[in-house]
Amino acid sequence: MLDIEQSDALIAYLRASSHIAPVETPVIHNLAGGVSNRTVLVERENGEAWVMKQALEKLRVQVDWFSSTARIHREAAGLRWMQATVPDYAPPLVFEDETEHLLAMIAVPQPHINWKTQLLQGVVNRAYVAQFGWLLGSIQRLSLEHEGTADLFTDRGFFETLRLEPYYSYAASQVAAAAPFIHTLIEDTRARRLTLVHGDYSPKNVLVYDDRLILLDYEVIHWGDPAFDPGFSLTHFLSKAHALPEHRATFASAANTYWASYWDEVAALPFAAGLEARAIRHTLACLLARVAGRSPLEYLNADQRAHQQAVVVNLMTAAPDTIAELIGQFAALI
Ligand SMILES: Nc1ncnc2c1ncn2[C@@H]1O[C@H](COP(=O)(O)OP(=O)(O)O)[C@@H](O)[C@H]1O
Ligand SMILES: [Mg+2]
């Protein structure tokens, strides 16, 4: 089995599979960061650069966590959909290999920055925040218009094994007081098949290039609940508001900007009724999952995780009516 992090083996593979010429020697760099994949930058002699991604069977987290490597092909399908729909906001797919369970996409050119890195430095660019909301709303809106999208992404197996189980079910098993809230939310989520859901809509999966957000990481993309992505992503703004007290007001206000620009895109869509209330529930569940699930946020320490858990469990007993209220209450209580 090929391991793309072994550069000699990778070059031999690229030559043997005719993706590069037999005489070409690209420059290879292993990229760190992801927990569920190997990612490697391939700089070709012709100046082109690819990022190759190969799914791991066992994820690189502290607790045991497995997922089928076939998910890389779901990612390839996601990249193709983006290419056909919002081409400027995702890397073009170069090829995928069904045997080695890998793909190659065009590398986002330098200079780019990972948006999470920038946010954790306390740099909160309002235009990017608004673009992030607009992009999510646009994906949802266009997925209703783009013929055949639901059929392409019907399978939710990876969303189950990489999100609902490790984030929601596991958090419920760790925090008894939150279990009824989370179990009800899991059932409601499974019952909704309304739009394209990215499933990992986080600043960590965004590279900023030339003032444009390039969205990565489509492994858990599926046809499902429109409230999941906004809840998942609001969690990142709110947890950063928690982690960086000196920037708390800025992150809280960014969360409001984000929600407003998302809402502008989806308010007129058929699934908008009840969406805000469900996004509030997903935000609370994700805020808990990221401190008590299988994949806790590394930038919160043990005390902060315990505090976030207590605040969220309390908010779950009487969930706010609007996202703005949720943001205000979380920022005040945390
Ligand atoms: N097309 C790309 N261009 C440049 N860098 C990329 C590209 N795709 C991935 N990366 C880098 O690799 C990292 C991990 O990629 P990602 O798709 O998020 O994998 P994982 O599923 O392991 O999180 C990204 O955060 C980014 O730094
Ligand atoms: Mg990622």
JSON list of C-alpha atoms in Angstrom, two decimals, residues 150-329:
[
{"chain": "A", "resi": 150, "resn": "ALA", "atom": "CA", "xyz": [-29.04, 15.48, -3.70]},
{"chain": "A", "resi": 151, "resn": "ASP", "atom": "CA", "xyz": [-28.44, 12.18, -5.55]},
{"chain": "A", "resi": 152, "resn": "LEU", "atom": "CA", "xyz": [-24.67, 12.67, -5.64]},
{"chain": "A", "resi": 153, "resn": "PHE", "atom": "CA", "xyz": [-24.45, 13.15, -1.89]},
{"chain": "A", "resi": 154, "resn": "THR", "atom": "CA", "xyz": [-27.19, 10.90, -0.51]},
{"chain": "A", "resi": 155, "resn": "ASP", "atom": "CA", "xyz": [-24.87, 8.72, 1.55]},
{"chain": "A", "resi": 156, "resn": "ARG", "atom": "CA", "xyz": [-24.32, 10.00, 5.07]},
{"chain": "A", "resi": 157, "resn": "GLY", "atom": "CA", "xyz": [-22.10, 7.19, 6.35]},
{"chain": "A", "resi": 158, "resn": "PHE", "atom": "CA", "xyz": [-19.06, 9.40, 6.83]},
{"chain": "A", "resi": 159, "resn": "PHE", "atom": "CA", "xyz": [-21.12, 12.12, 8.48]},
{"chain": "A", "resi": 160, "resn": "GLU", "atom": "CA", "xyz": [-22.37, 9.47, 10.91]},
{"chain": "A", "resi": 161, "resn": "THR", "atom": "CA", "xyz": [-18.93, 8.05, 11.73]},
{"chain": "A", "resi": 162, "resn": "LEU", "atom": "CA", "xyz": [-16.97, 11.33, 11.67]},
{"chain": "A", "resi": 163, "resn": "ARG", "atom": "CA", "xyz": [-19.50, 13.77, 13.11]},
{"chain": "A", "resi": 164, "resn": "LEU", "atom": "CA", "xyz": [-22.65, 12.37, 14.73]},
{"chain": "A", "resi": 165, "resn": "GLU", "atom": "CA", "xyz": [-20.86, 9.58, 16.60]},
{"chain": "A", "resi": 166, "resn": "PRO", "atom": "CA", "xyz": [-17.57, 11.23, 17.69]},
{"chain": "A", "resi": 167, "resn": "TYR", "atom": "CA", "xyz": [-18.94, 14.73, 18.27]},
{"chain": "A", "resi": 168, "resn": "TYR", "atom": "CA", "xyz": [-22.53, 14.28, 19.35]},
{"chain": "A", "resi": 169, "resn": "SER", "atom": "CA", "xyz": [-23.02, 10.72, 20.65]},
{"chain": "A", "resi": 170, "resn": "TYR", "atom": "CA", "xyz": [-19.66, 10.61, 22.38]},
{"chain": "A", "resi": 171, "resn": "ALA", "atom": "CA", "xyz": [-20.23, 14.01, 24.04]},
{"chain": "A", "resi": 172, "resn": "ALA", "atom": "CA", "xyz": [-23.64, 12.79, 25.19]},
{"chain": "A", "resi": 173, "resn": "SER", "atom": "CA", "xyz": [-22.01, 9.70, 26.69]},
{"chain": "A", "resi": 174, "resn": "GLN", "atom": "CA", "xyz": [-19.55, 11.92, 28.60]},
{"chain": "A", "resi": 175, "resn": "VAL", "atom": "CA", "xyz": [-22.01, 14.57, 29.80]},
{"chain": "A", "resi": 176, "resn": "ALA", "atom": "CA", "xyz": [-25.18, 12.97, 31.11]},
{"chain": "A", "resi": 177, "resn": "ALA", "atom": "CA", "xyz": [-26.93, 16.30, 31.66]},
{"chain": "A", "resi": 178, "resn": "ALA", "atom": "CA", "xyz": [-26.67, 17.04, 27.93]},
{"chain": "A", "resi": 179, "resn": "ALA", "atom": "CA", "xyz": [-27.64, 13.59, 26.69]},
{"chain": "A", "resi": 180, "resn": "PRO", "atom": "CA", "xyz": [-31.39, 14.14, 26.09]},
{"chain": "A", "resi": 181, "resn": "PHE", "atom": "CA", "xyz": [-30.73, 17.43, 24.25]},
{"chain": "A", "resi": 182, "resn": "ILE", "atom": "CA", "xyz": [-28.11, 15.82, 22.03]},
{"chain": "A", "resi": 183, "resn": "HIS", "atom": "CA", "xyz": [-30.00, 12.60, 21.32]},
{"chain": "A", "resi": 184, "resn": "THR", "atom": "CA", "xyz": [-33.05, 14.58, 20.22]},
{"chain": "A", "resi": 185, "resn": "LEU", "atom": "CA", "xyz": [-30.84, 16.71, 17.99]},
{"chain": "A", "resi": 186, "resn": "ILE", "atom": "CA", "xyz": [-29.24, 13.63, 16.41]},
{"chain": "A", "resi": 187, "resn": "GLU", "atom": "CA", "xyz": [-32.68, 12.25, 15.53]},
{"chain": "A", "resi": 188, "resn": "ASP", "atom": "CA", "xyz": [-33.80, 15.62, 14.13]},
{"chain": "A", "resi": 189, "resn": "THR", "atom": "CA", "xyz": [-30.62, 15.87, 12.07]},
{"chain": "A", "resi": 190, "resn": "ARG", "atom": "CA", "xyz": [-31.10, 12.40, 10.59]},
{"chain": "A", "resi": 191, "resn": "ALA", "atom": "CA", "xyz": [-34.67, 13.29, 9.67]},
{"chain": "A", "resi": 192, "resn": "ARG", "atom": "CA", "xyz": [-33.65, 16.30, 7.55]},
{"chain": "A", "resi": 193, "resn": "ARG", "atom": "CA", "xyz": [-32.49, 15.98, 3.96]},
{"chain": "A", "resi": 194, "resn": "LEU", "atom": "CA", "xyz": [-32.80, 19.49, 2.63]},
{"chain": "A", "resi": 195, "resn": "THR", "atom": "CA", "xyz": [-29.52, 20.82, 1.31]},
{"chain": "A", "resi": 196, "resn": "LEU", "atom": "CA", "xyz": [-25.83, 20.22, 0.71]},
{"chain": "A", "resi": 197, "resn": "VAL", "atom": "CA", "xyz": [-23.92, 20.15, 4.00]},
{"chain": "A", "resi": 198, "resn": "HIS", "atom": "CA", "xyz": [-20.13, 20.56, 4.05]},
{"chain": "A", "resi": 199, "resn": "GLY", "atom": "CA", "xyz": [-19.84, 19.05, 7.52]},
{"chain": "A", "resi": 200, "resn": "ASP", "atom": "CA", "xyz": [-16.43, 20.55, 8.39]},
{"chain": "A", "resi": 201, "resn": "TYR", "atom": "CA", "xyz": [-17.13, 24.23, 7.77]},
{"chain": "A", "resi": 202, "resn": "SER", "atom": "CA", "xyz": [-14.37, 25.61, 9.94]},
{"chain": "A", "resi": 203, "resn": "PRO", "atom": "CA", "xyz": [-11.74, 28.38, 9.57]},
{"chain": "A", "resi": 204, "resn": "LYS", "atom": "CA", "xyz": [-9.14, 25.61, 9.79]},
{"chain": "A", "resi": 205, "resn": "ASN", "atom": "CA", "xyz": [-10.36, 24.38, 6.41]},
{"chain": "A", "resi": 206, "resn": "VAL", "atom": "CA", "xyz": [-10.11, 27.79, 4.78]},
{"chain": "A", "resi": 207, "resn": "LEU", "atom": "CA", "xyz": [-7.06, 29.23, 3.09]},
{"chain": "A", "resi": 208, "resn": "VAL", "atom": "CA", "xyz": [-7.09, 32.95, 2.37]},
{"chain": "A", "resi": 209, "resn": "TYR", "atom": "CA", "xyz": [-5.57, 33.78, -0.97]},
{"chain": "A", "resi": 210, "resn": "ASP", "atom": "CA", "xyz": [-5.82, 37.19, -2.63]},
{"chain": "A", "resi": 211, "resn": "ASP", "atom": "CA", "xyz": [-8.64, 38.18, -0.23]},
{"chain": "A", "resi": 212, "resn": "ARG", "atom": "CA", "xyz": [-10.65, 35.11, -1.27]},
{"chain": "A", "resi": 213, "resn": "LEU", "atom": "CA", "xyz": [-11.59, 32.21, 0.99]},
{"chain": "A", "resi": 214, "resn": "ILE", "atom": "CA", "xyz": [-10.68, 28.83, -0.52]},
{"chain": "A", "resi": 215, "resn": "LEU", "atom": "CA", "xyz": [-12.69, 26.06, 1.12]},
{"chain": "A", "resi": 216, "resn": "LEU", "atom": "CA", "xyz": [-11.02, 22.65, 1.65]},
{"chain": "A", "resi": 217, "resn": "ASP", "atom": "CA", "xyz": [-11.83, 19.27, 3.15]},
{"chain": "A", "resi": 218, "resn": "TYR", "atom": "CA", "xyz": [-14.99, 17.71, 1.72]},
{"chain": "A", "resi": 219, "resn": "GLU", "atom": "CA", "xyz": [-14.85, 14.27, 3.35]},
{"chain": "A", "resi": 220, "resn": "VAL", "atom": "CA", "xyz": [-18.17, 14.46, 5.18]},
{"chain": "A", "resi": 221, "resn": "ILE", "atom": "CA", "xyz": [-20.13, 16.40, 2.57]},
{"chain": "A", "resi": 222, "resn": "HIS", "atom": "CA", "xyz": [-23.69, 15.10, 2.27]},
{"chain": "A", "resi": 223, "resn": "TRP", "atom": "CA", "xyz": [-27.31, 15.99, 1.64]},
{"chain": "A", "resi": 224, "resn": "GLY", "atom": "CA", "xyz": [-28.76, 16.83, 5.02]},
{"chain": "A", "resi": 225, "resn": "ASP", "atom": "CA", "xyz": [-29.64, 19.43, 7.62]},
{"chain": "A", "resi": 226, "resn": "PRO", "atom": "CA", "xyz": [-28.93, 23.07, 6.63]},
{"chain": "A", "resi": 227, "resn": "ALA", "atom": "CA", "xyz": [-28.56, 24.02, 10.32]},
{"chain": "A", "resi": 228, "resn": "PHE", "atom": "CA", "xyz": [-25.51, 21.84, 10.91]},
{"chain": "A", "resi": 229, "resn": "ASP", "atom": "CA", "xyz": [-22.87, 23.93, 9.11]},
{"chain": "A", "resi": 230, "resn": "PRO", "atom": "CA", "xyz": [-23.86, 27.28, 10.63]},
{"chain": "A", "resi": 231, "resn": "GLY", "atom": "CA", "xyz": [-23.89, 25.71, 14.11]},
{"chain": "A", "resi": 232, "resn": "PHE", "atom": "CA", "xyz": [-20.56, 23.98, 13.55]},
{"chain": "A", "resi": 233, "resn": "SER", "atom": "CA", "xyz": [-18.91, 27.17, 12.31]},
{"chain": "A", "resi": 234, "resn": "LEU", "atom": "CA", "xyz": [-20.42, 29.54, 14.89]},
{"chain": "A", "resi": 235, "resn": "THR", "atom": "CA", "xyz": [-18.78, 27.27, 17.45]},
{"chain": "A", "resi": 236, "resn": "HIS", "atom": "CA", "xyz": [-15.40, 28.28, 16.10]},
{"chain": "A", "resi": 237, "resn": "PHE", "atom": "CA", "xyz": [-16.05, 32.01, 16.50]},
{"chain": "A", "resi": 238, "resn": "LEU", "atom": "CA", "xyz": [-17.50, 31.51, 19.97]},
{"chain": "A", "resi": 239, "resn": "SER", "atom": "CA", "xyz": [-14.76, 29.19, 21.20]},
{"chain": "A", "resi": 240, "resn": "LYS", "atom": "CA", "xyz": [-12.20, 31.74, 20.04]},
{"chain": "A", "resi": 241, "resn": "ALA", "atom": "CA", "xyz": [-14.16, 34.42, 21.91]},
{"chain": "A", "resi": 242, "resn": "HIS", "atom": "CA", "xyz": [-13.66, 32.16, 24.92]},
{"chain": "A", "resi": 243, "resn": "ALA", "atom": "CA", "xyz": [-9.98, 31.46, 24.30]},
{"chain": "A", "resi": 244, "resn": "LEU", "atom": "CA", "xyz": [-8.97, 35.07, 23.58]},
{"chain": "A", "resi": 245, "resn": "PRO", "atom": "CA", "xyz": [-10.59, 37.29, 26.25]},
{"chain": "A", "resi": 246, "resn": "GLU", "atom": "CA", "xyz": [-8.94, 40.45, 24.92]},
{"chain": "A", "resi": 247, "resn": "HIS", "atom": "CA", "xyz": [-10.67, 39.85, 21.58]},
{"chain": "A", "resi": 248, "resn": "ARG", "atom": "CA", "xyz": [-13.94, 38.52, 22.99]},
{"chain": "A", "resi": 249, "resn": "ALA", "atom": "CA", "xyz": [-16.14, 41.39, 21.83]},
{"chain": "A", "resi": 250, "resn": "THR", "atom": "CA", "xyz": [-14.58, 41.23, 18.37]},
{"chain": "A", "resi": 251, "resn": "PHE", "atom": "CA", "xyz": [-15.29, 37.52, 17.97]},
{"chain": "A", "resi": 252, "resn": "ALA", "atom": "CA", "xyz": [-18.82, 37.90, 19.32]},
{"chain": "A", "resi": 253, "resn": "SER", "atom": "CA", "xyz": [-19.47, 40.65, 16.82]},
{"chain": "A", "resi": 254, "resn": "ALA", "atom": "CA", "xyz": [-17.86, 38.57, 14.06]},
{"chain": "A", "resi": 255, "resn": "ALA", "atom": "CA", "xyz": [-20.25, 35.74, 14.91]},
{"chain": "A", "resi": 256, "resn": "ASN", "atom": "CA", "xyz": [-23.16, 38.15, 14.39]},
{"chain": "A", "resi": 257, "resn": "THR", "atom": "CA", "xyz": [-21.73, 39.38, 11.09]},
{"chain": "A", "resi": 258, "resn": "TYR", "atom": "CA", "xyz": [-21.24, 35.79, 9.96]},
{"chain": "A", "resi": 259, "resn": "TRP", "atom": "CA", "xyz": [-24.79, 34.77, 10.77]},
{"chain": "A", "resi": 260, "resn": "ALA", "atom": "CA", "xyz": [-26.24, 37.89, 9.12]},
{"chain": "A", "resi": 261, "resn": "SER", "atom": "CA", "xyz": [-24.38, 37.37, 5.84]},
{"chain": "A", "resi": 262, "resn": "TYR", "atom": "CA", "xyz": [-25.32, 33.67, 5.82]},
{"chain": "A", "resi": 263, "resn": "TRP", "atom": "CA", "xyz": [-28.95, 34.52, 6.53]},
{"chain": "A", "resi": 264, "resn": "ASP", "atom": "CA", "xyz": [-29.06, 37.01, 3.64]},
{"chain": "A", "resi": 265, "resn": "GLU", "atom": "CA", "xyz": [-28.45, 34.09, 1.26]},
{"chain": "A", "resi": 266, "resn": "VAL", "atom": "CA", "xyz": [-30.90, 31.58, 2.73]},
{"chain": "A", "resi": 267, "resn": "ALA", "atom": "CA", "xyz": [-33.77, 33.63, 4.21]},
{"chain": "A", "resi": 268, "resn": "ALA", "atom": "CA", "xyz": [-35.93, 33.15, 1.12]},
{"chain": "A", "resi": 269, "resn": "LEU", "atom": "CA", "xyz": [-35.24, 29.42, 0.69]},
{"chain": "A", "resi": 270, "resn": "PRO", "atom": "CA", "xyz": [-37.90, 26.80, 1.41]},
{"chain": "A", "resi": 271, "resn": "PHE", "atom": "CA", "xyz": [-36.08, 25.41, 4.45]},
{"chain": "A", "resi": 272, "resn": "ALA", "atom": "CA", "xyz": [-35.62, 28.78, 6.20]},
{"chain": "A", "resi": 273, "resn": "ALA", "atom": "CA", "xyz": [-38.56, 28.29, 8.57]},
{"chain": "A", "resi": 274, "resn": "GLY", "atom": "CA", "xyz": [-37.25, 26.95, 11.87]},
{"chain": "A", "resi": 275, "resn": "LEU", "atom": "CA", "xyz": [-33.66, 27.08, 10.63]},
{"chain": "A", "resi": 276, "resn": "GLU", "atom": "CA", "xyz": [-32.44, 29.61, 13.20]},
{"chain": "A", "resi": 277, "resn": "ALA", "atom": "CA", "xyz": [-33.78, 27.60, 16.14]},
{"chain": "A", "resi": 278, "resn": "ARG", "atom": "CA", "xyz": [-32.08, 24.45, 14.87]},
{"chain": "A", "resi": 279, "resn": "ALA", "atom": "CA", "xyz": [-28.83, 26.31, 14.19]},
{"chain": "A", "resi": 280, "resn": "ILE", "atom": "CA", "xyz": [-28.91, 27.40, 17.86]},
{"chain": "A", "resi": 281, "resn": "ARG", "atom": "CA", "xyz": [-29.23, 23.76, 18.92]},
{"chain": "A", "resi": 282, "resn": "HIS", "atom": "CA", "xyz": [-26.35, 22.67, 16.67]},
{"chain": "A", "resi": 283, "resn": "THR", "atom": "CA", "xyz": [-24.22, 25.54, 17.97]},
{"chain": "A", "resi": 284, "resn": "LEU", "atom": "CA", "xyz": [-24.79, 24.44, 21.55]},
{"chain": "A", "resi": 285, "resn": "ALA", "atom": "CA", "xyz": [-24.15, 20.78, 20.72]},
{"chain": "A", "resi": 286, "resn": "CYS", "atom": "CA", "xyz": [-20.94, 21.63, 18.85]},
{"chain": "A", "resi": 287, "resn": "LEU", "atom": "CA", "xyz": [-19.77, 23.99, 21.60]},
{"chain": "A", "resi": 288, "resn": "LEU", "atom": "CA", "xyz": [-20.07, 21.02, 23.94]},
{"chain": "A", "resi": 289, "resn": "ALA", "atom": "CA", "xyz": [-18.66, 18.48, 21.47]},
{"chain": "A", "resi": 290, "resn": "ARG", "atom": "CA", "xyz": [-15.52, 20.54, 20.99]},
{"chain": "A", "resi": 291, "resn": "VAL", "atom": "CA", "xyz": [-14.76, 20.35, 24.71]},
{"chain": "A", "resi": 292, "resn": "ALA", "atom": "CA", "xyz": [-16.19, 16.91, 25.58]},
{"chain": "A", "resi": 293, "resn": "GLY", "atom": "CA", "xyz": [-16.18, 14.95, 22.30]},
{"chain": "A", "resi": 294, "resn": "ARG", "atom": "CA", "xyz": [-13.50, 12.87, 20.64]},
{"chain": "A", "resi": 295, "resn": "SER", "atom": "CA", "xyz": [-11.93, 15.91, 18.95]},
{"chain": "A", "resi": 296, "resn": "PRO", "atom": "CA", "xyz": [-11.53, 18.67, 21.57]},
{"chain": "A", "resi": 297, "resn": "LEU", "atom": "CA", "xyz": [-10.24, 22.10, 20.51]},
{"chain": "A", "resi": 298, "resn": "GLU", "atom": "CA", "xyz": [-6.53, 22.17, 21.22]},
{"chain": "A", "resi": 299, "resn": "TYR", "atom": "CA", "xyz": [-6.52, 25.89, 22.04]},
{"chain": "A", "resi": 300, "resn": "LEU", "atom": "CA", "xyz": [-8.72, 25.47, 25.13]},
{"chain": "A", "resi": 301, "resn": "ASN", "atom": "CA", "xyz": [-7.03, 24.10, 28.26]},
{"chain": "A", "resi": 302, "resn": "ALA", "atom": "CA", "xyz": [-8.65, 21.66, 30.70]},
{"chain": "A", "resi": 303, "resn": "ASP", "atom": "CA", "xyz": [-10.11, 24.42, 32.90]},
{"chain": "A", "resi": 304, "resn": "GLN", "atom": "CA", "xyz": [-11.50, 26.27, 29.92]},
{"chain": "A", "resi": 305, "resn": "ARG", "atom": "CA", "xyz": [-13.05, 23.07, 28.56]},
{"chain": "A", "resi": 306, "resn": "ALA", "atom": "CA", "xyz": [-14.74, 22.37, 31.88]},
{"chain": "A", "resi": 307, "resn": "HIS", "atom": "CA", "xyz": [-16.00, 25.97, 32.05]},
{"chain": "A", "resi": 308, "resn": "GLN", "atom": "CA", "xyz": [-17.34, 25.89, 28.47]},
{"chain": "A", "resi": 309, "resn": "GLN", "atom": "CA", "xyz": [-19.08, 22.60, 29.24]},
{"chain": "A", "resi": 310, "resn": "ALA", "atom": "CA", "xyz": [-20.80, 24.09, 32.31]},
{"chain": "A", "resi": 311, "resn": "VAL", "atom": "CA", "xyz": [-21.89, 27.23, 30.44]},
{"chain": "A", "resi": 312, "resn": "VAL", "atom": "CA", "xyz": [-23.26, 25.25, 27.50]},
{"chain": "A", "resi": 313, "resn": "VAL", "atom": "CA", "xyz": [-25.11, 22.68, 29.60]},
{"chain": "A", "resi": 314, "resn": "ASN", "atom": "CA", "xyz": [-26.74, 25.60, 31.38]},
{"chain": "A", "resi": 315, "resn": "LEU", "atom": "CA", "xyz": [-27.75, 27.25, 28.08]},
{"chain": "A", "resi": 316, "resn": "MET", "atom": "CA", "xyz": [-29.19, 23.95, 26.86]},
{"chain": "A", "resi": 317, "resn": "THR", "atom": "CA", "xyz": [-31.79, 23.98, 29.65]},
{"chain": "A", "resi": 318, "resn": "ALA", "atom": "CA", "xyz": [-33.37, 27.14, 28.18]},
{"chain": "A", "resi": 319, "resn": "ALA", "atom": "CA", "xyz": [-31.97, 27.70, 24.71]},
{"chain": "A", "resi": 320, "resn": "PRO", "atom": "CA", "xyz": [-32.07, 31.34, 23.51]},
{"chain": "A", "resi": 321, "resn": "ASP", "atom": "CA", "xyz": [-34.56, 32.27, 20.79]},
{"chain": "A", "resi": 322, "resn": "THR", "atom": "CA", "xyz": [-32.18, 33.91, 18.35]},
{"chain": "A", "resi": 323, "resn": "ILE", "atom": "CA", "xyz": [-28.57, 33.50, 17.30]},
{"chain": "A", "resi": 324, "resn": "ALA", "atom": "CA", "xyz": [-27.89, 37.07, 18.41]},
{"chain": "A", "resi": 325, "resn": "GLU", "atom": "CA", "xyz": [-29.14, 36.24, 21.91]},
{"chain": "A", "resi": 326, "resn": "LEU", "atom": "CA", "xyz": [-27.12, 33.04, 21.97]},
{"chain": "A", "resi": 327, "resn": "ILE", "atom": "CA", "xyz": [-23.96, 34.94, 21.04]},
{"chain": "A", "resi": 328, "resn": "GLY", "atom": "CA", "xyz": [-24.64, 37.63, 23.65]},
{"chain": "A", "resi": 329, "resn": "GLN", "atom": "CA", "xyz": [-25.39, 35.14, 26.42]}
]
